[in-house]
XYZ file of C-alpha atoms in Angstrom:
101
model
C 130.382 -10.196 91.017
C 126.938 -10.205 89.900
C 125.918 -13.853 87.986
C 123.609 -14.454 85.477
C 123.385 -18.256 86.366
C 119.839 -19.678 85.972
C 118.664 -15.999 85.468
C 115.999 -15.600 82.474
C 116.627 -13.285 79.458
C 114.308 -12.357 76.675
C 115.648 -11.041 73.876
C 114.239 -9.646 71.101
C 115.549 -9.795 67.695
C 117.222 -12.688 69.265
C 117.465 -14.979 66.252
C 120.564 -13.409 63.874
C 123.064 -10.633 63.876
C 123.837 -8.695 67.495
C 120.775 -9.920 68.909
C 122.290 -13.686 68.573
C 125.273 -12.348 69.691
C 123.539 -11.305 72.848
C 121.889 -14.451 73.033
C 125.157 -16.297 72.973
C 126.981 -14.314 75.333
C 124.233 -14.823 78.133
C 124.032 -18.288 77.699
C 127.913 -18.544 77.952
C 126.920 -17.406 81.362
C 124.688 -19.596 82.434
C 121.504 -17.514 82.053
C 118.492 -19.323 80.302
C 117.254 -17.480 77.035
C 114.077 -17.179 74.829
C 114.462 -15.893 72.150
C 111.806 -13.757 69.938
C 111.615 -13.257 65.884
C 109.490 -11.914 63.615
C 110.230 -14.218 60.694
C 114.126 -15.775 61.243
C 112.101 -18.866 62.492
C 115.040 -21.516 61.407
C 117.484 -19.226 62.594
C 116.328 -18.547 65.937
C 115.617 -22.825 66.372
C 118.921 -22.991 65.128
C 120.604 -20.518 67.706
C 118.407 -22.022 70.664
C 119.655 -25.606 69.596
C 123.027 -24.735 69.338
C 122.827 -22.751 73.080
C 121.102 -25.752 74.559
C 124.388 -27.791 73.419
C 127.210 -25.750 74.273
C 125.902 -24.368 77.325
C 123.777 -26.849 78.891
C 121.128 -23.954 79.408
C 117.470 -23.953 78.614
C 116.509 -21.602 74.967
C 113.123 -21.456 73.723
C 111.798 -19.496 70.754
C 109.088 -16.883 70.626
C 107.779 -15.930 67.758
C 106.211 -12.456 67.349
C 106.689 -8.838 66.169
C 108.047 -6.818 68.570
C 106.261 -3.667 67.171
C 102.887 -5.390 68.644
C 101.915 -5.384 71.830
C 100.125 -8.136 71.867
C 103.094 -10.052 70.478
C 105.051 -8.514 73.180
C 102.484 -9.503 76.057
C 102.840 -13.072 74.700
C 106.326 -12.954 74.683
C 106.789 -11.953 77.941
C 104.115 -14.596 79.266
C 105.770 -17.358 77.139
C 108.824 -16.946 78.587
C 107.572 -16.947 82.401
C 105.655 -19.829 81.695
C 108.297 -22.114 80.010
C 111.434 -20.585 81.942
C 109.739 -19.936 85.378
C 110.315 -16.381 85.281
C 111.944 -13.659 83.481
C 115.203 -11.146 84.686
C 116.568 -9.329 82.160
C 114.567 -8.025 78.360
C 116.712 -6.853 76.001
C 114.952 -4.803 73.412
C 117.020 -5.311 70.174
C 114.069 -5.838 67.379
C 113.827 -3.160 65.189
C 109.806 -1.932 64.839
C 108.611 -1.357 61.406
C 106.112 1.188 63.217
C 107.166 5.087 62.803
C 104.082 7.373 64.295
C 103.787 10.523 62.898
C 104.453 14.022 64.248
């Protein structure tokens, strides 16, 4: 079976509901986590403390809009940079962008 031990996993939306879920659930497995918000910037500290503790795995926090692309770049970079690479992105922000027809 595949592992996800010492792996790297972005995910956005990362710091409440199913996106801390997700968070939580990789961790559990050993994978390293960053985790990006748009505003949840307690919550997500909270979640990366509380991963860091339980799991013994490295969690940092991103913040950033996932609707910018810019915020995105840095995201990804951020996470290279402070967890030596990057596996798996799970896109679970919602964007607050809507394009028209």
């Amino acid at each position: 079976m595949y592992s996800l031990r010492n792996r790297v996993a972005l995910i956005t939306g990362g710091s409440r509901g199913l996106g801390a879920l997700v968070a939580q659930k990789y961790a559990a497995e050993g994978c390293n986590v960053a985790i990006n918000y748009a505003s949840s910037k307690d919550a997500a500290e909270k979640l990366a403390a509380e991963l860091q503790e339980s799991y013994k795995v490295k969690a940092i926090t991103i913040q950033g809009d996932a609707g910018v692309q810019n915020d995105c770049v840095n995201a990804v970079k951020t996470t290279i940079d402070q967890l030596g690479g990057l596996d798996i992105i799970v896109s679970n922000a919602v964007s607050r962008y809507y394009p028209g027809p």
